[in-house]
Amino acid sequence: MSKRIAVCPGSFDCITLGHLDIITRAAAMFDEVIVVAMINHQKTYTFTPQERIDMIKKSTADIKNVRVDMYDGLLADYAAKNGASAIIKGLRAMSDFEYEFQMALTNKKLNPEVETLFLTTSAQNMYLSSSMVKQIAIMGGDISDFVPPVILNDILKKLSPGKQK
Ligand code: PNS
């Protein structure tokens, strides 16, 4: 039987415990999970592509069937090139739904071979987002409950120098 490969796409600017939860659960369901940091030229990122993937790599180092990559292009093409049968997304609240539904239908049109699967977020991550984490860090708040411990200092170094632990 061929390997079941899933793609977990996102900005990951920066990866949070919410992302890590979805990646961990996806890795339990697929033979291989490729976490791909997408590059969107219309978007401004806080962290460089290399910083984003370095933080994902550190955070997922313990999950042996996870691979980390970055891609500048269409997700549907990336999935096809990498033999993925599924795109995994985490759904937090209803506010995520409309945009995610639109992306899922668009990706299905572009690549009918790939299914988008939604995992409901764990309750403790309902409200968690990279932008909230960054806002708290910039204002000197404690983000240690929201991000993987191994990348805490990487985030603080950039957003709140002097607060490193
Ligand atoms: O973490 P985010 O910002 O919610 O992730 C959004 C992302 C990167 C998954 C989305 O913007 C994406 O898939 N971009 C790739 C470009 C693409 O394929 N666009 C057309 C289908 S929506």
PDB file of C-alpha atoms and ligand atoms in Angstrom:
ATOM      1  CA  MET A   1       0.000   0.000   0.000  1.00  0.00           C
ATOM      2  CA  SER A   2       1.299   3.452  -0.806  1.00  0.00           C
ATOM      3  CA  LYS A   3       2.293   5.851   1.922  1.00  0.00           C
ATOM      4  CA  ARG A   4      -0.530   8.133   3.158  1.00  0.00           C
ATOM      5  CA  ILE A   5       0.866  11.650   3.106  1.00  0.00           C
ATOM      6  CA  ALA A   6      -0.836  14.757   4.513  1.00  0.00           C
ATOM      7  CA  VAL A   7       0.135  18.374   4.272  1.00  0.00           C
ATOM      8  CA  CYS A   8      -0.329  20.826   7.177  1.00  0.00           C
ATOM      9  CA  PRO A   9      -0.030  24.275   5.594  1.00  0.00           C
ATOM     10  CA  GLY A  10       0.058  27.655   7.269  1.00  0.00           C
ATOM     11  CA  SER A  11       1.896  30.878   7.813  1.00  0.00           C
ATOM     12  CA  PHE A  12       3.337  29.637  11.126  1.00  0.00           C
ATOM     13  CA  ASP A  13       4.375  33.211  11.935  1.00  0.00           C
ATOM     14  CA  CYS A  14       5.045  31.884  14.652  1.00  0.00           C
ATOM     15  CA  ILE A  15       4.065  28.258  15.352  1.00  0.00           C
ATOM     16  CA  THR A  16       1.898  27.985  18.514  1.00  0.00           C
ATOM     17  CA  LEU A  17       0.792  25.124  20.773  1.00  0.00           C
ATOM     18  CA  GLY A  18      -2.468  25.193  18.787  1.00  0.00           C
ATOM     19  CA  HIS A  19      -0.606  24.380  15.561  1.00  0.00           C
ATOM     20  CA  LEU A  20       1.505  21.760  17.320  1.00  0.00           C
ATOM     21  CA  ASP A  21      -1.618  20.027  18.640  1.00  0.00           C
ATOM     22  CA  ILE A  22      -3.079  19.765  15.116  1.00  0.00           C
ATOM     23  CA  ILE A  23       0.266  18.552  13.668  1.00  0.00           C
ATOM     24  CA  THR A  24       0.642  15.915  16.411  1.00  0.00           C
ATOM     25  CA  ARG A  25      -2.889  14.604  15.849  1.00  0.00           C
ATOM     26  CA  ALA A  26      -2.380  14.566  12.056  1.00  0.00           C
ATOM     27  CA  ALA A  27       0.866  12.627  12.502  1.00  0.00           C
ATOM     28  CA  ALA A  28      -1.060   9.937  14.386  1.00  0.00           C
ATOM     29  CA  MET A  29      -3.403   9.483  11.401  1.00  0.00           C
ATOM     30  CA  PHE A  30      -0.990   9.590   8.447  1.00  0.00           C
ATOM     31  CA  ASP A  31       2.269   7.845   7.538  1.00  0.00           C
ATOM     32  CA  GLU A  32       3.923  11.177   6.849  1.00  0.00           C
ATOM     33  CA  VAL A  33       2.925  14.765   7.588  1.00  0.00           C
ATOM     34  CA  ILE A  34       4.607  17.616   5.755  1.00  0.00           C
ATOM     35  CA  VAL A  35       4.319  20.868   7.648  1.00  0.00           C
ATOM     36  CA  VAL A  36       4.710  23.544   5.017  1.00  0.00           C
ATOM     37  CA  ALA A  37       5.259  27.223   5.738  1.00  0.00           C
ATOM     38  CA  MET A  38       3.684  29.008   2.797  1.00  0.00           C
ATOM     39  CA  ILE A  39       5.076  32.230   1.381  1.00  0.00           C
ATOM     40  CA  ASN A  40       2.419  34.753   0.346  1.00  0.00           C
ATOM     41  CA  HIS A  41       3.880  37.855  -1.263  1.00  0.00           C
ATOM     42  CA  GLN A  42       0.786  39.909  -0.373  1.00  0.00           C
ATOM     43  CA  LYS A  43       1.346  39.245   3.293  1.00  0.00           C
ATOM     44  CA  THR A  44       3.848  40.798   5.694  1.00  0.00           C
ATOM     45  CA  TYR A  45       5.424  38.330   8.081  1.00  0.00           C
ATOM     46  CA  THR A  46       7.079  39.035  11.422  1.00  0.00           C
ATOM     47  CA  PHE A  47       9.552  36.165  11.053  1.00  0.00           C
ATOM     48  CA  THR A  48      11.606  35.330   7.951  1.00  0.00           C
ATOM     49  CA  PRO A  49      10.808  32.088   6.086  1.00  0.00           C
ATOM     50  CA  GLN A  50      13.977  30.536   7.544  1.00  0.00           C
ATOM     51  CA  GLU A  51      13.045  31.598  11.093  1.00  0.00           C
ATOM     52  CA  ARG A  52       9.544  30.213  10.629  1.00  0.00           C
ATOM     53  CA  ILE A  53      10.779  26.833   9.448  1.00  0.00           C
ATOM     54  CA  ASP A  54      13.531  26.657  12.068  1.00  0.00           C
ATOM     55  CA  MET A  55      10.906  27.170  14.794  1.00  0.00           C
ATOM     56  CA  ILE A  56       8.636  24.503  13.251  1.00  0.00           C
ATOM     57  CA  LYS A  57      11.594  22.076  13.027  1.00  0.00           C
ATOM     58  CA  LYS A  58      12.537  22.602  16.676  1.00  0.00           C
ATOM     59  CA  SER A  59       8.905  22.250  17.803  1.00  0.00           C
ATOM     60  CA  THR A  60       8.275  19.031  15.866  1.00  0.00           C
ATOM     61  CA  ALA A  61      11.702  17.405  16.364  1.00  0.00           C
ATOM     62  CA  ASP A  62      10.157  14.650  18.534  1.00  0.00           C
ATOM     63  CA  ILE A  63       7.543  13.593  15.977  1.00  0.00           C
ATOM     64  CA  LYS A  64       9.347  11.199  13.697  1.00  0.00           C
ATOM     65  CA  ASN A  65       6.950  11.155  10.739  1.00  0.00           C
ATOM     66  CA  VAL A  66       6.862  14.944  10.383  1.00  0.00           C
ATOM     67  CA  ARG A  67       8.866  16.748   7.705  1.00  0.00           C
ATOM     68  CA  VAL A  68       9.153  20.528   7.432  1.00  0.00           C
ATOM     69  CA  ASP A  69       9.270  22.515   4.224  1.00  0.00           C
ATOM     70  CA  MET A  70       8.497  25.931   2.788  1.00  0.00           C
ATOM     71  CA  TYR A  71       6.748  26.749  -0.468  1.00  0.00           C
ATOM     72  CA  ASP A  72       6.150  29.762  -2.618  1.00  0.00           C
ATOM     73  CA  GLY A  73       3.131  28.894  -4.781  1.00  0.00           C
ATOM     74  CA  LEU A  74      -0.249  27.216  -4.778  1.00  0.00           C
ATOM     75  CA  LEU A  75      -0.972  24.722  -2.018  1.00  0.00           C
ATOM     76  CA  ALA A  76      -2.873  22.500  -4.474  1.00  0.00           C
ATOM     77  CA  ASP A  77       0.293  22.232  -6.625  1.00  0.00           C
ATOM     78  CA  TYR A  78       2.460  21.552  -3.579  1.00  0.00           C
ATOM     79  CA  ALA A  79       0.151  18.713  -2.515  1.00  0.00           C
ATOM     80  CA  ALA A  80       0.250  17.182  -6.021  1.00  0.00           C
ATOM     81  CA  LYS A  81       4.049  17.421  -6.292  1.00  0.00           C
ATOM     82  CA  ASN A  82       4.489  15.739  -2.919  1.00  0.00           C
ATOM     83  CA  GLY A  83       1.960  12.934  -3.376  1.00  0.00           C
ATOM     84  CA  ALA A  84      -0.282  14.180  -0.541  1.00  0.00           C
ATOM     85  CA  SER A  85      -3.839  12.859  -0.334  1.00  0.00           C
ATOM     86  CA  ALA A  86      -4.984  15.317   2.332  1.00  0.00           C
ATOM     87  CA  ILE A  87      -4.632  18.894   3.502  1.00  0.00           C
ATOM     88  CA  ILE A  88      -5.107  19.155   7.280  1.00  0.00           C
ATOM     89  CA  LYS A  89      -6.437  22.346   8.826  1.00  0.00           C
ATOM     90  CA  GLY A  90      -7.354  23.196  12.391  1.00  0.00           C
ATOM     91  CA  LEU A  91     -10.710  24.862  13.016  1.00  0.00           C
ATOM     92  CA  ARG A  92     -11.078  27.068  16.043  1.00  0.00           C
ATOM     93  CA  ALA A  93     -14.343  28.998  16.098  1.00  0.00           C
ATOM     94  CA  MET A  94     -17.097  29.635  13.564  1.00  0.00           C
ATOM     95  CA  SER A  95     -15.147  32.726  12.534  1.00  0.00           C
ATOM     96  CA  ASP A  96     -12.549  30.455  10.895  1.00  0.00           C
ATOM     97  CA  PHE A  97     -15.162  28.500   9.007  1.00  0.00           C
ATOM     98  CA  GLU A  98     -16.152  30.724   6.094  1.00  0.00           C
ATOM     99  CA  TYR A  99     -12.586  31.429   4.972  1.00  0.00           C
ATOM    100  CA  GLU A 100     -11.479  27.830   5.482  1.00  0.00           C
ATOM    101  CA  PHE A 101     -14.535  26.566   3.553  1.00  0.00           C
ATOM    102  CA  GLN A 102     -13.672  28.895   0.661  1.00  0.00           C
ATOM    103  CA  MET A 103     -10.041  27.705   0.638  1.00  0.00           C
ATOM    104  CA  ALA A 104     -11.090  24.040   0.807  1.00  0.00           C
ATOM    105  CA  LEU A 105     -13.420  24.424  -2.189  1.00  0.00           C
ATOM    106  CA  THR A 106     -10.780  26.352  -4.145  1.00  0.00           C
ATOM    107  CA  ASN A 107      -8.134  23.728  -3.448  1.00  0.00           C
ATOM    108  CA  LYS A 108     -10.566  20.949  -4.429  1.00  0.00           C
ATOM    109  CA  LYS A 109     -11.209  22.710  -7.744  1.00  0.00           C
ATOM    110  CA  LEU A 110      -7.462  23.150  -8.368  1.00  0.00           C
ATOM    111  CA  ASN A 111      -6.582  19.610  -7.304  1.00  0.00           C
ATOM    112  CA  PRO A 112      -9.574  17.210  -7.107  1.00  0.00           C
ATOM    113  CA  GLU A 113      -7.287  14.406  -5.878  1.00  0.00           C
ATOM    114  CA  VAL A 114      -6.743  16.067  -2.500  1.00  0.00           C
ATOM    115  CA  GLU A 115      -9.251  16.223   0.361  1.00  0.00           C
ATOM    116  CA  THR A 116      -9.199  18.964   2.990  1.00  0.00           C
ATOM    117  CA  LEU A 117      -9.763  17.545   6.478  1.00  0.00           C
ATOM    118  CA  PHE A 118     -10.628  19.788   9.417  1.00  0.00           C
ATOM    119  CA  LEU A 119      -9.604  18.890  12.943  1.00  0.00           C
ATOM    120  CA  THR A 120     -11.438  20.717  15.697  1.00  0.00           C
ATOM    121  CA  THR A 121      -9.048  22.580  17.899  1.00  0.00           C
ATOM    122  CA  SER A 122      -8.523  21.365  21.439  1.00  0.00           C
ATOM    123  CA  ALA A 123     -10.607  23.399  23.914  1.00  0.00           C
ATOM    124  CA  GLN A 124      -7.597  25.077  25.529  1.00  0.00           C
ATOM    125  CA  ASN A 125      -6.476  26.429  22.131  1.00  0.00           C
ATOM    126  CA  MET A 126      -9.848  27.864  21.035  1.00  0.00           C
ATOM    127  CA  TYR A 127      -8.705  31.459  21.330  1.00  0.00           C
ATOM    128  CA  LEU A 128      -5.042  31.007  20.426  1.00  0.00           C
ATOM    129  CA  SER A 129      -3.535  32.692  17.367  1.00  0.00           C
ATOM    130  CA  SER A 130      -0.034  33.690  16.240  1.00  0.00           C
ATOM    131  CA  SER A 131      -1.051  37.350  16.123  1.00  0.00           C
ATOM    132  CA  MET A 132      -2.319  37.306  19.728  1.00  0.00           C
ATOM    133  CA  VAL A 133       0.886  35.612  20.868  1.00  0.00           C
ATOM    134  CA  LYS A 134       3.003  38.237  19.086  1.00  0.00           C
ATOM    135  CA  GLN A 135       0.951  41.096  20.521  1.00  0.00           C
ATOM    136  CA  ILE A 136       1.370  39.764  24.067  1.00  0.00           C
ATOM    137  CA  ALA A 137       5.126  39.231  23.545  1.00  0.00           C
ATOM    138  CA  ILE A 138       5.671  42.732  22.117  1.00  0.00           C
ATOM    139  CA  MET A 139       3.895  44.230  25.134  1.00  0.00           C
ATOM    140  CA  GLY A 140       6.051  42.253  27.548  1.00  0.00           C
ATOM    141  CA  GLY A 141       3.427  39.668  28.587  1.00  0.00           C
ATOM    142  CA  ASP A 142       4.047  36.000  29.334  1.00  0.00           C
ATOM    143  CA  ILE A 143       3.580  33.757  26.278  1.00  0.00           C
ATOM    144  CA  SER A 144       4.979  30.576  27.811  1.00  0.00           C
ATOM    145  CA  ASP A 145       1.527  28.895  27.938  1.00  0.00           C
ATOM    146  CA  PHE A 146       0.976  29.481  24.232  1.00  0.00           C
ATOM    147  CA  VAL A 147       4.120  28.388  22.395  1.00  0.00           C
ATOM    148  CA  PRO A 148       6.348  25.299  22.433  1.00  0.00           C
ATOM    149  CA  PRO A 149       8.969  25.803  25.184  1.00  0.00           C
ATOM    150  CA  VAL A 150      11.858  25.127  22.745  1.00  0.00           C
ATOM    151  CA  ILE A 151      11.064  28.242  20.704  1.00  0.00           C
ATOM    152  CA  LEU A 152      10.099  30.608  23.513  1.00  0.00           C
ATOM    153  CA  ASN A 153      13.461  32.376  23.477  1.00  0.00           C
ATOM    154  CA  ASP A 154      13.536  32.609  19.677  1.00  0.00           C
ATOM    155  CA  ILE A 155      10.276  34.568  19.784  1.00  0.00           C
ATOM    156  CA  LEU A 156      11.312  36.736  22.736  1.00  0.00           C
ATOM    157  CA  LYS A 157      14.689  37.497  21.133  1.00  0.00           C
ATOM    158  CA  LYS A 158      12.910  39.086  18.186  1.00  0.00           C
ATOM    159  CA  LEU A 159       9.836  40.615  19.821  1.00  0.00           C
ATOM    160  CA  SER A 160      10.776  41.358  23.392  1.00  0.00           C
ATOM    161  CA  PRO A 161      14.574  41.479  23.767  1.00  0.00           C
ATOM    162  CA  GLY A 162      15.568  41.466  27.405  1.00  0.00           C
ATOM    163  CA  LYS A 163      12.690  39.175  28.398  1.00  0.00           C
ATOM    164  CA  GLN A 164      14.505  35.983  27.341  1.00  0.00           C
ATOM    165  CA  LYS A 165      14.478  33.206  29.920  1.00  0.00           C
TER     166      LYS A 165
HETATM  167  O1  PNS B   1      -1.861  30.185   8.774  1.00  0.00           O
HETATM  168  P1  PNS B   1      -2.709  30.838   7.719  1.00  0.00           P
HETATM  169  O2  PNS B   1      -2.219  32.237   7.429  1.00  0.00           O
HETATM  170  O3  PNS B   1      -4.178  30.779   8.031  1.00  0.00           O
HETATM  171  O4  PNS B   1      -2.481  29.971   6.396  1.00  0.00           O
HETATM  172  C1  PNS B   1      -3.080  30.306   5.182  1.00  0.00           C
HETATM  173  C2  PNS B   1      -2.488  29.433   4.059  1.00  0.00           C
HETATM  174  C3  PNS B   1      -0.992  29.652   3.969  1.00  0.00           C
HETATM  175  C4  PNS B   1      -2.773  27.986   4.332  1.00  0.00           C
HETATM  176  C5  PNS B   1      -3.167  29.881   2.741  1.00  0.00           C
HETATM  177  O5  PNS B   1      -3.001  31.252   2.571  1.00  0.00           O
HETATM  178  C6  PNS B   1      -2.633  29.124   1.529  1.00  0.00           C
HETATM  179  O6  PNS B   1      -2.949  27.983   1.324  1.00  0.00           O
HETATM  180  N1  PNS B   1      -1.808  29.796   0.711  1.00  0.00           N
HETATM  181  C7  PNS B   1      -1.234  29.229  -0.477  1.00  0.00           C
HETATM  182  C8  PNS B   1      -1.745  29.930  -1.721  1.00  0.00           C
HETATM  183  C9  PNS B   1      -2.907  29.196  -2.334  1.00  0.00           C
HETATM  184  O7  PNS B   1      -2.829  28.019  -2.609  1.00  0.00           O
HETATM  185  N2  PNS B   1      -4.017  29.936  -2.577  1.00  0.00           N
HETATM  186  C10 PNS B   1      -5.195  29.445  -3.267  1.00  0.00           C
HETATM  187  C11 PNS B   1      -6.092  28.562  -2.441  1.00  0.00           C
HETATM  188  S1  PNS B   1      -6.766  29.340  -1.058  1.00  0.00           S
END
